[in-house]
Coordinates of C-alpha atoms in Angstrom, one line a residue:
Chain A
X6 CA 26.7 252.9 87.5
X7 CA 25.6 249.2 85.8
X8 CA 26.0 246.4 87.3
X9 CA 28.0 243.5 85.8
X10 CA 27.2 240.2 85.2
X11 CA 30.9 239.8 86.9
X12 CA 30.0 242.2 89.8
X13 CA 26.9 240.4 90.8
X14 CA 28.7 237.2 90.5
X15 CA 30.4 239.0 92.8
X16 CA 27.9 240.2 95.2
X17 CA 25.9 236.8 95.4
X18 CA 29.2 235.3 96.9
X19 CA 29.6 238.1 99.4
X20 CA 26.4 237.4 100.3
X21 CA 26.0 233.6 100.1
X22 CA 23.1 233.8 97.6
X23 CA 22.7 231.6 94.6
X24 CA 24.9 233.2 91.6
X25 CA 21.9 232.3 89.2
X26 CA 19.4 234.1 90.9
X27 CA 21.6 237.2 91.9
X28 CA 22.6 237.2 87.5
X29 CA 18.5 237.0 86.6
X30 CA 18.4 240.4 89.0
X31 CA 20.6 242.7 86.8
X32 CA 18.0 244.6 84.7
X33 CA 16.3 245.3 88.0
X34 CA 19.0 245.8 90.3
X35 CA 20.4 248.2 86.9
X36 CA 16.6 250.6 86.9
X37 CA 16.6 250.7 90.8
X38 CA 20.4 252.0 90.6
X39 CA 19.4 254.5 87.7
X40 CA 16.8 255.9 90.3
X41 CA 19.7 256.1 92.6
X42 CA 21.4 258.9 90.9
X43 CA 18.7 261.6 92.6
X44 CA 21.2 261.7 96.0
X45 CA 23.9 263.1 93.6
X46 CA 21.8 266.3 93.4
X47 CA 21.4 266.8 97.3
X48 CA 23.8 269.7 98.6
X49 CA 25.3 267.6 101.6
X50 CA 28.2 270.2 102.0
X51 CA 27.9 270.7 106.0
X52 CA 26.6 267.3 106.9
X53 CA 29.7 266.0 109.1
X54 CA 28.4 262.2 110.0
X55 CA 31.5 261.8 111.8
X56 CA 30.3 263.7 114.8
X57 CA 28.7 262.0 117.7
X58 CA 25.2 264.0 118.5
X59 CA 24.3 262.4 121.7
X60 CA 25.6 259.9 124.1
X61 CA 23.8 256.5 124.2
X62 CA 22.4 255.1 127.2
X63 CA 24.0 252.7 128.9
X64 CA 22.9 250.3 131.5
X65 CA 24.9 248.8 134.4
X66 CA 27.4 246.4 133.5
X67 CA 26.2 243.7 135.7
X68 CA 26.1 240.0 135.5
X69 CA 22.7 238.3 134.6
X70 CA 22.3 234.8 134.3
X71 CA 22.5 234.1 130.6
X72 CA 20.1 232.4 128.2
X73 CA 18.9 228.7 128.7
X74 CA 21.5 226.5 126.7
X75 CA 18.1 223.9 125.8
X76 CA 16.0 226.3 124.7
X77 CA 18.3 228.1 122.5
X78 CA 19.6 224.3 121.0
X79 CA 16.4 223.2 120.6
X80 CA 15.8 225.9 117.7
X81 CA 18.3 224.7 115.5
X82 CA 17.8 222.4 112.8
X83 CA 20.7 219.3 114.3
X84 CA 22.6 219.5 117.4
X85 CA 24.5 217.2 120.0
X86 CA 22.6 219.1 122.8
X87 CA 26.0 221.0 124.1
X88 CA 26.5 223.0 120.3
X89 CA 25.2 223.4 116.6
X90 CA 26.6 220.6 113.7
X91 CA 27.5 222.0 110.6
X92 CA 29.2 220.5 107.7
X93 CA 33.3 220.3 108.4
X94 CA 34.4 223.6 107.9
X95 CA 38.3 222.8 107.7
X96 CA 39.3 220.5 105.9
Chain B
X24 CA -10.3 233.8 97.6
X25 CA -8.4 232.8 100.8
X26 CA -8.1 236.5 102.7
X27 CA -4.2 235.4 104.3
X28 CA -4.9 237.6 107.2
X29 CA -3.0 235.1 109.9
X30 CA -0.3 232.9 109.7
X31 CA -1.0 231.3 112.9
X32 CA -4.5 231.9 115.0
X33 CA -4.0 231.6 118.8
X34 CA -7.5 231.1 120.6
X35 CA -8.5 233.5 123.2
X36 CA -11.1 234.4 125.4
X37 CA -9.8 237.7 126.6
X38 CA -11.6 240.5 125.7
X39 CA -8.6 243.2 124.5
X40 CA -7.5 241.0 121.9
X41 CA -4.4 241.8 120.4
X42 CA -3.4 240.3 116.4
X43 CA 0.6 240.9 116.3
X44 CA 2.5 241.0 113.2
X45 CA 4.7 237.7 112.7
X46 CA 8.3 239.4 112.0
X47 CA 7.3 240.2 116.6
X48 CA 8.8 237.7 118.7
X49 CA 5.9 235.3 120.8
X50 CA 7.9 233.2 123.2
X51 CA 6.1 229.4 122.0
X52 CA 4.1 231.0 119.3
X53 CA 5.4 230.2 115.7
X54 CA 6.9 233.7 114.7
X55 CA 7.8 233.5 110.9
X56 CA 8.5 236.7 109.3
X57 CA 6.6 236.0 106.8
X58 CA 9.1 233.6 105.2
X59 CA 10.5 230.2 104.5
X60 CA 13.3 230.2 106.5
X61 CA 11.8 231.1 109.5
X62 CA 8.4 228.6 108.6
X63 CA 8.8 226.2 111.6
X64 CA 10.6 228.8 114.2
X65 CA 9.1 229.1 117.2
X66 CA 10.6 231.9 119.6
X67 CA 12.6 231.1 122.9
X68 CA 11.7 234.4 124.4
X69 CA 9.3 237.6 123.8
X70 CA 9.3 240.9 122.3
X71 CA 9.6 243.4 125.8
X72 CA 6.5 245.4 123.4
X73 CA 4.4 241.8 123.9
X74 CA 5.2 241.2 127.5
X75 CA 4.3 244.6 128.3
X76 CA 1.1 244.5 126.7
X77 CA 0.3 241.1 127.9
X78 CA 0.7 242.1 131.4
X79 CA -1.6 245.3 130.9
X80 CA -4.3 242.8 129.7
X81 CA -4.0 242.3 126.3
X82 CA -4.7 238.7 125.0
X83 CA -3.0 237.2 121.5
X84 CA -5.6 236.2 119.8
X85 CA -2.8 235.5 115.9
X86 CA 0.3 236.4 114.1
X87 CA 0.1 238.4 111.5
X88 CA 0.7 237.4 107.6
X89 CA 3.1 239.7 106.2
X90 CA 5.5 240.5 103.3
X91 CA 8.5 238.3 103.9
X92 CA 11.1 240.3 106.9
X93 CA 9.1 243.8 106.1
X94 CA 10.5 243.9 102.1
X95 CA 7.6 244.8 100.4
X96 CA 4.5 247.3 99.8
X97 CA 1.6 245.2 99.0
X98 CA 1.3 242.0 101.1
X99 CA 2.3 239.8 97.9
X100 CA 5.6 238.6 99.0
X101 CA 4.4 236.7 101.8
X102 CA 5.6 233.2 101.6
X103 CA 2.4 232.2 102.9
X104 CA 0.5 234.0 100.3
X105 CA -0.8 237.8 99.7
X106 CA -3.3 239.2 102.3
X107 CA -6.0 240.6 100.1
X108 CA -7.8 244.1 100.5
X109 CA -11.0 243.9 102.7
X110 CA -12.8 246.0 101.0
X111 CA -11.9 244.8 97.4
X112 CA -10.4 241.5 97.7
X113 CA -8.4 241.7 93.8
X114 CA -6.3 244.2 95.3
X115 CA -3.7 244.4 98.0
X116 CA -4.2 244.9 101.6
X117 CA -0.6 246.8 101.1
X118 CA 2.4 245.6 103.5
X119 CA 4.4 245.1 105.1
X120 CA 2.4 245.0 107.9
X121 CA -1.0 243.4 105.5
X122 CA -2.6 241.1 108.1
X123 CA -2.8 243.3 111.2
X124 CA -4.3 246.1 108.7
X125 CA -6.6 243.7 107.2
X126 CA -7.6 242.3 111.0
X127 CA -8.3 245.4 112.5
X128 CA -10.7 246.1 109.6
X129 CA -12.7 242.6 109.5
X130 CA -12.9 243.3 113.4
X131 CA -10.9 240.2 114.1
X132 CA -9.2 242.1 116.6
X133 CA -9.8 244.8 119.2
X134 CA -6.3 246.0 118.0
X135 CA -2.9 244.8 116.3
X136 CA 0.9 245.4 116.1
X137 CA 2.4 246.2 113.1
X138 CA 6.3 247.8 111.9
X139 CA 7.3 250.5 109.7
X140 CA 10.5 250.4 108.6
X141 CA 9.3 252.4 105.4
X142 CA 6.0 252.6 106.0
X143 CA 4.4 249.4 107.0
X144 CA 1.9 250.3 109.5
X145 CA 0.7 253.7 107.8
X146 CA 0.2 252.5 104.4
X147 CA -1.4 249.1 104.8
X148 CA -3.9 251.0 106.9
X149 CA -4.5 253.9 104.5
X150 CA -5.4 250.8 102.0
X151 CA -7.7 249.1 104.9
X152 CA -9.2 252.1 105.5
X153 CA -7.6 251.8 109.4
X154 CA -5.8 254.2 111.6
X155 CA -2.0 253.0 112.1
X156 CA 0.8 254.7 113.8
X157 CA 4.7 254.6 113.5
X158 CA 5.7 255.8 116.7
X159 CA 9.2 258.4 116.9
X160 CA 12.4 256.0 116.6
X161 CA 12.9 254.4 120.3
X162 CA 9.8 255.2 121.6
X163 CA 9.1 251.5 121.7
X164 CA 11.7 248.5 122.3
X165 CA 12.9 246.7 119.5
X166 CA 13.8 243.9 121.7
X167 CA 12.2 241.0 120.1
X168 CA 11.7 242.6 117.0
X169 CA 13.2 240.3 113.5
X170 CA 15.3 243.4 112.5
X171 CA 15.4 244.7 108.7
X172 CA 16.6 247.4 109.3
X173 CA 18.1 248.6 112.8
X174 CA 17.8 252.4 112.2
X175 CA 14.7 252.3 110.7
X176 CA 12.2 249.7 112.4
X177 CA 9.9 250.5 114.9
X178 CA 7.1 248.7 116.3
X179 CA 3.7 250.3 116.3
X180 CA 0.3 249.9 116.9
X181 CA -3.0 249.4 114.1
X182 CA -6.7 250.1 115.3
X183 CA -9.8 251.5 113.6
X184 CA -9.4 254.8 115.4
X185 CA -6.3 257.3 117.0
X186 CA -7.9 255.8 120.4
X187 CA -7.4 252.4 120.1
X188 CA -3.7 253.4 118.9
X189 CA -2.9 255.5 122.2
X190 CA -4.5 252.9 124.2
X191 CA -2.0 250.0 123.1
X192 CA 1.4 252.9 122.7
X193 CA 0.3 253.6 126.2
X194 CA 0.9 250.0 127.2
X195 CA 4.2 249.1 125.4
X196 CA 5.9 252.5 125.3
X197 CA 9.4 253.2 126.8
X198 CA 12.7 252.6 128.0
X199 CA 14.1 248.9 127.6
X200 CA 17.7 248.2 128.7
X201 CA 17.9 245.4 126.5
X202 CA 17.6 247.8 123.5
X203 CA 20.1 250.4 123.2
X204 CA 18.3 252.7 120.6
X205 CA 15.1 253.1 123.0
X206 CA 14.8 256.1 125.1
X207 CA 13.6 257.4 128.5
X208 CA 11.0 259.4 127.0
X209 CA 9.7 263.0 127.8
X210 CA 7.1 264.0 130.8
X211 CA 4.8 265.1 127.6
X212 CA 5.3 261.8 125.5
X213 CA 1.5 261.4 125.6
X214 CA -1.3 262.6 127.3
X215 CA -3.1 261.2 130.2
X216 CA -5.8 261.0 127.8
X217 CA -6.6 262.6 124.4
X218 CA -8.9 265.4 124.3
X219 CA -8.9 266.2 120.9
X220 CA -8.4 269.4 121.2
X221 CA -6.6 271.2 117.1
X222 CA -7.2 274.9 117.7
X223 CA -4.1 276.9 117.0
X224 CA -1.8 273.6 115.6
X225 CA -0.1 275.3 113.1
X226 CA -0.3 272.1 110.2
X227 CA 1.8 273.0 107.3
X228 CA 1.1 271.2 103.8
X229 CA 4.7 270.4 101.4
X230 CA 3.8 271.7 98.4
X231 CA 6.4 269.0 96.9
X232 CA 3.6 266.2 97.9
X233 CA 0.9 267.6 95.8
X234 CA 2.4 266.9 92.4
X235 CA 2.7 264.5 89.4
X236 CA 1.6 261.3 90.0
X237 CA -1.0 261.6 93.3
X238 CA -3.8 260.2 92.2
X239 CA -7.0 263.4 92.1
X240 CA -9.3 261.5 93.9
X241 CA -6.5 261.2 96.8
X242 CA -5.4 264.2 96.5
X243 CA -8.2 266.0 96.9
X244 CA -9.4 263.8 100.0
X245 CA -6.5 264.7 101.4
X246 CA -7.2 268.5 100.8
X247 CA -10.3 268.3 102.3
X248 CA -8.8 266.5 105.2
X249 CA -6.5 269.5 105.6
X250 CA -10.0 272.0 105.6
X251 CA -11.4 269.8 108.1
X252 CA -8.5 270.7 110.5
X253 CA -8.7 274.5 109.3
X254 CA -12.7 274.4 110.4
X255 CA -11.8 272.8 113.5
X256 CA -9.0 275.8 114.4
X257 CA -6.2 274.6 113.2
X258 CA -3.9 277.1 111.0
X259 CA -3.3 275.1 108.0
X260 CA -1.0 276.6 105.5
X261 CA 1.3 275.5 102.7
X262 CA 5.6 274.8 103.2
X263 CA 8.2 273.6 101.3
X264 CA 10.4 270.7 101.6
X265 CA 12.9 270.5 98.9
X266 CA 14.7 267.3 99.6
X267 CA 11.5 265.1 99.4
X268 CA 12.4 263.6 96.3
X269 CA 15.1 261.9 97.2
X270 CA 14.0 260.4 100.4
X271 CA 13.2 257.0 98.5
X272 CA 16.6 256.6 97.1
X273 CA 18.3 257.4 100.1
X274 CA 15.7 255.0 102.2
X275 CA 16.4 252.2 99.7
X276 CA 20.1 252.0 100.3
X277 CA 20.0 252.7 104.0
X278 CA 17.3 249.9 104.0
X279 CA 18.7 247.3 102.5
X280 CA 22.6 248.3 103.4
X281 CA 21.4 247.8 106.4
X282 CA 19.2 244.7 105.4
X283 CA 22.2 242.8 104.1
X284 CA 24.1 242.8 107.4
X285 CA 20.4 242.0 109.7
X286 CA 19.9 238.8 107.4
X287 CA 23.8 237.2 107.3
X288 CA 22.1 235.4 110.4
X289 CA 19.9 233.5 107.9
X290 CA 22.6 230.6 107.7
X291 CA 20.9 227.1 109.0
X292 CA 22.9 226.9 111.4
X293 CA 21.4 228.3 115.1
X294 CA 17.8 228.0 114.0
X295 CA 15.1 228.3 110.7
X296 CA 15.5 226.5 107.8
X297 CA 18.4 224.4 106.8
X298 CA 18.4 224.4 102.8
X299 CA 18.5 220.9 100.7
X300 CA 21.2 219.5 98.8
X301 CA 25.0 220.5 100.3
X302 CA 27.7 218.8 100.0
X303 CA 30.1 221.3 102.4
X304 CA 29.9 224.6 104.4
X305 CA 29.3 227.1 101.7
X306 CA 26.8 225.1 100.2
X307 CA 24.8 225.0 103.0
X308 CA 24.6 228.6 103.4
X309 CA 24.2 229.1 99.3
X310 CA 21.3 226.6 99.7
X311 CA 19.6 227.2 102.7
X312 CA 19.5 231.2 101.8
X313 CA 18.6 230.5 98.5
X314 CA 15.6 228.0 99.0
X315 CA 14.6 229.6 102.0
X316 CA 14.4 233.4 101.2
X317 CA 12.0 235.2 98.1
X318 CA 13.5 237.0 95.9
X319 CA 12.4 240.5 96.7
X320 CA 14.7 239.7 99.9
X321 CA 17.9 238.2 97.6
X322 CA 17.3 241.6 95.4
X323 CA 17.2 243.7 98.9
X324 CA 20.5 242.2 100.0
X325 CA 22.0 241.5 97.3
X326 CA 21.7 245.6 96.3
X327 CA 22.6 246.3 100.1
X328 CA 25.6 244.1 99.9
X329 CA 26.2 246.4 97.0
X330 CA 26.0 249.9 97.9
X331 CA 28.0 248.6 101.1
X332 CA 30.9 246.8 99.1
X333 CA 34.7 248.4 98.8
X334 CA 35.0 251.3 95.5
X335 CA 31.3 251.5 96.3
X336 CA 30.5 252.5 100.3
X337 CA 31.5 256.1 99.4
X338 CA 29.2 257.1 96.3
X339 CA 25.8 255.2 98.1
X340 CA 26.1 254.5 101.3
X341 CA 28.1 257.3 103.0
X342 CA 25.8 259.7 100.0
X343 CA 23.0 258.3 101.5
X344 CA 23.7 258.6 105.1
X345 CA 24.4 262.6 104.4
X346 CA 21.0 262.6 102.9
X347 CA 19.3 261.4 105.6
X348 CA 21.2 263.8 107.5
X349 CA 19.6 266.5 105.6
X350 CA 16.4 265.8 105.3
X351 CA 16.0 265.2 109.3
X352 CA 17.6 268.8 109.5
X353 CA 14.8 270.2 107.1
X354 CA 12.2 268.2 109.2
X355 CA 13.4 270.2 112.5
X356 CA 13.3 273.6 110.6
X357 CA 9.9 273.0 109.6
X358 CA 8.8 271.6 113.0
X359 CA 10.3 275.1 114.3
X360 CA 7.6 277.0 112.4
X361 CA 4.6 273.8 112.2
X362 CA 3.6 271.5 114.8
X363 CA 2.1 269.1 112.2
X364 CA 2.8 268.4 108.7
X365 CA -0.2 266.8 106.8
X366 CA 0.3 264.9 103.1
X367 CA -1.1 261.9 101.5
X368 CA 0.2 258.5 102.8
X369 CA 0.1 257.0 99.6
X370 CA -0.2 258.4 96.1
X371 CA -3.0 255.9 94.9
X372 CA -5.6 253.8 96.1
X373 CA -4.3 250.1 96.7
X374 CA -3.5 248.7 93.8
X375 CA -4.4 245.3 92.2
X376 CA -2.5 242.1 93.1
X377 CA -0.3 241.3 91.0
X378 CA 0.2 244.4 89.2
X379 CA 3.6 245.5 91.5
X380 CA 5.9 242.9 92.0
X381 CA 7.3 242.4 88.5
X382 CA 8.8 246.5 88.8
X383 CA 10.3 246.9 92.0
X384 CA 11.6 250.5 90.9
X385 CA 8.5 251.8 90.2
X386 CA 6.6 250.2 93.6
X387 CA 9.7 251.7 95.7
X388 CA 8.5 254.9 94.4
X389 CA 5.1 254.7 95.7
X390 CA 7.1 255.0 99.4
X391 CA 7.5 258.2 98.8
X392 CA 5.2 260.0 101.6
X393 CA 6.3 257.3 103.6
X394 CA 9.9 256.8 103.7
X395 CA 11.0 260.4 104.9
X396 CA 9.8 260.0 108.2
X397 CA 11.7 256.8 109.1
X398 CA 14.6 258.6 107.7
X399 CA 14.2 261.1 110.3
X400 CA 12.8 259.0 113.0
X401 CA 9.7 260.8 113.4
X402 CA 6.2 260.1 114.6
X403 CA 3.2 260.0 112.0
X404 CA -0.2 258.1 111.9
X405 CA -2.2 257.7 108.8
X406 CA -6.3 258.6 109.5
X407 CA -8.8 257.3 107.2
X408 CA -9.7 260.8 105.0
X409 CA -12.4 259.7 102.4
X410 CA -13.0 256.8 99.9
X411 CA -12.4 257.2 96.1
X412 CA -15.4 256.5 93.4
X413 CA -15.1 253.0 93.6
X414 CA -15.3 253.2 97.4
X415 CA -11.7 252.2 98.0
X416 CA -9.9 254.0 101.2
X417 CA -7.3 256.8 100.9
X418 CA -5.6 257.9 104.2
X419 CA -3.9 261.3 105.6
X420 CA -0.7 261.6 106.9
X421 CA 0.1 263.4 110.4
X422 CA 3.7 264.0 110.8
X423 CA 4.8 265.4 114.3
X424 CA 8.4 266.4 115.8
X425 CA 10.2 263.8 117.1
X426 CA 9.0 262.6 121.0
X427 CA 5.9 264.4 119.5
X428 CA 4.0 261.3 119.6
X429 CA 1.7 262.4 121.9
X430 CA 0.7 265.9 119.4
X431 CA 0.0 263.5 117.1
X432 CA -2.3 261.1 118.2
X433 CA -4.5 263.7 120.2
X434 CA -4.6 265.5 116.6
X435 CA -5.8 262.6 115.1
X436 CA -8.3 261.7 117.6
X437 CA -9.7 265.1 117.0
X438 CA -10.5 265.2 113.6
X439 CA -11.7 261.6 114.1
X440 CA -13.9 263.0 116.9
X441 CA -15.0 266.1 114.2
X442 CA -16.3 264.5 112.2
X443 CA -13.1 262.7 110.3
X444 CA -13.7 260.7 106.4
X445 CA -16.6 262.0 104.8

């Protein structure tokens, strides 16, 4: 399997990375993949990931007071001190 | 040469004084990850592994540099610049977790947090010539912790000997109900103390770690690290374990699969950096990730994003998944017959800067003791086992059963007690 220049055009917008930088990747990304190709020799006949192993635990689905609105605001980079701006999104 | 060992120095009087790697959440201490995006972030809670430390009288005395979110081996994709080696300071202190490793062994701390995701706390110390320990998967909360990669990361603890170790997993260890993968551990998860005591471990040695590429000198520290525990009592034998080679494949893809969901946060939006230069929505995110992330992260995503993607999933991901599968199964048939497995926890000696970061396929490889274990969410703890001729420090590897965290640090302590590194 190579990568494309088309299919990493691809993959930088699927994950909102600059399509330059993803493109300059492919002779890298390409030798990482060849290595890759060792999992095709691994006998996985019997491996059923479907099945559950063991329960989590869960804790008790109480009410706890939540997080403090300020605090969590005053991480972000611009705010109206009730939610986050952001360029429009609609237009 | 600037040594890059903290990011952020916290004075301290306390006298247990605790360095903790910067990708570990300090409620008003700048936590960074080691990157851009995060350069100005400053936590609005704590890791449940620092508040539990703190209140058993530890004192933060620094955050940790670090390779930017865990992606790296050497220390050198820090955006704050590489931690060098302590003993040779042209090569790498080895990463992720390079600062705590390095701390430890200036003495700048009594002890220090690292993760291992893929190795991060076992080989940055086997470069340092340190003891570090990844404990078994939810052993310790994650709560707190900047995820890489959710199945894989675990918090663990870095000091110059298996002591110091059990002293701070005693402190942070167990049960968190605000992390779903940690566990209510087992009556025997450690010791009340260590004792040292090896006779009659049964330590097996995978013939499959011994070949091309380990470098002699490790190799045969290593070896000799393996008498050491037959003198003390120990059986010490040889096994097999055929699916070792592709462990590093199958971590890679789990990794970064895994990688590319943890960092879609990264947006500029809630917190971090907000990138330069946008003129609408998309932009933002295109700039802000862009500008604020290294490229050994974009490659990591953009590869997990990949192996995740539609025509793809099936052939890497779900492949990869079934591996893992397989080699935990061949872990728990060898732990039916060993209580220990012993192998090098890196095939060389660190290397020098600047010699790894322009072949990423080639440093991924040098995972390869490493990797299996997170894969299998077991405990191991690289000792110090010898220097090399130009008195740089190789480290052992102790692998125990999983919840077998306890077998292994007592194991440790007692060839560290015997005598240890010659």
């Amino acid at each position: 399997m190579e990568l494309t220049k088309e299919m990493l055009r691809h993959l930088a917008k699927l994950s909102r990375l600059d399509e330059g930088a993803a493109m300059g990747m492919e002779n890298d990304l390409n030798r990482i993949l060849e290595d890759m190709k060792i999992l095709e020799s691994i006998d996985i006949s019997g491996v059923d990931l479907l099945t559950v192993k063991e329960a989590v635990s869960l804790r008790p689905d109480m009410v706890k007071p939540s997080f403090d609105r300020e605090l969590l605001l005053s991480c972000a980079p611009e705010t109206d001190g009730e939610g986050y701006f952001v360029p429009k999104a609609v237009e | 040469m600037k040594s890059n060992i903290f990011i952020t120095q916290v004075p301290t009087e306390g006298t247990k004084r605790l360095a903790v790697k910067d990708n570990i959440c300090t409620k008003g201490v700048r936590t960074t990850a080691g990157s851009r995006i995060l350069e100005h972030f400053v936590p609005p809670y704590s890791a449940t592994a620092v508040d539990r430390l703190m209140a058993a009288g530890w004192s933060l005395c620094g955050k940790t540099n670090m390779d930017e979110f865990g992606m790296g081996s050497t220390g050198e994709t820090s955006f704050f610049g590489a931690t060098v080696n302590p003993v040779d300071p042209s090569r790498v202190a080895g990463g992720s977790s390079s600062g705590s490793a390095a701390a430890v062994a200036l003495g700048l701390c009594d002890a220090a947090l690292g993760t291992d995701t893929g190795g991060s706390i076992r080989q940055p110390a086997a470069y340092c010539g340190v003891t570090g320990f990844k404990p078994s998967y939810g052993a310790v909360s994650r709560w707190g912790l900047i995820a890489y990669a959710s199945s894989l990361d675990q918090i663990g603890p870095i000091g110059k000997t298996a002591e110091d170790c059990y002293q701070v997993l005693r402190d942070m260890c167990g049960q968190d109900e605000r992390d779903m993968t940690s566990r209510a551990l087992p009556a025997d998860f450690l010791p009340e103390g260590l004792n040292g005591e090896v006779k009659g471990l049964r330590v097996g040695m995978p013939r499959e770690c011994f070949g091309g590429g380990l470098d002699s000198e490790v190799e045969a520290a290593v070896r000799a690290c393996g008498a050491k525990f037959s003198d003390l009592g120990a059986e010490v034998s040889d096994c097999s374990m055929p699916s070792f080679s592709a462990a590093v494949a199958a971590y890679y893809v789990i990794a970064c699969a895994e990688a590319s969901s943890n960092l879609s946060r990264y947006d500029g939006v809630k917190y971090g950096f907000r990138g330069e230069g946008f003129e609408n929505l998309n932009e933002m995110y295109v700039n802000t990730r862009d500008q604020g992330f290294g490229s050994e992260v974009q490659r990591r995503i953009l590869l997990g994003t990949f192996v995740l993607s539609s025509g793809y999933y099936d052939a890497y991901y779900k492949r990869a998944s079934a591996v893992r599968e397989v080699i935990r199964r061949e872990f728990a048939r060898l732990f039916e017959e060993y209580d220990l497995l012993l192998m090098p926890t890196t095939p060389t000696v660190a290397p020098r800067l600047g010699e790894s970061l322009s072949d990423p396929a080639t440093m991924y490889k040098a995972d390869l003791y490493t990797v299996p274990v997170n894969l299998a969410g077991l405990p191991a703890i690289s000792v110090p086992c010898g220097v090399n001729r130009d008195g740089l420090p190789i480290g052992a590897q102790l692998i125990g059963g999983f919840m077998k965290d306890g077998l292994v640090l007592n194991a440790a302590y007692g060839f560290q007690q015997g005598g240890g590194a010659k």
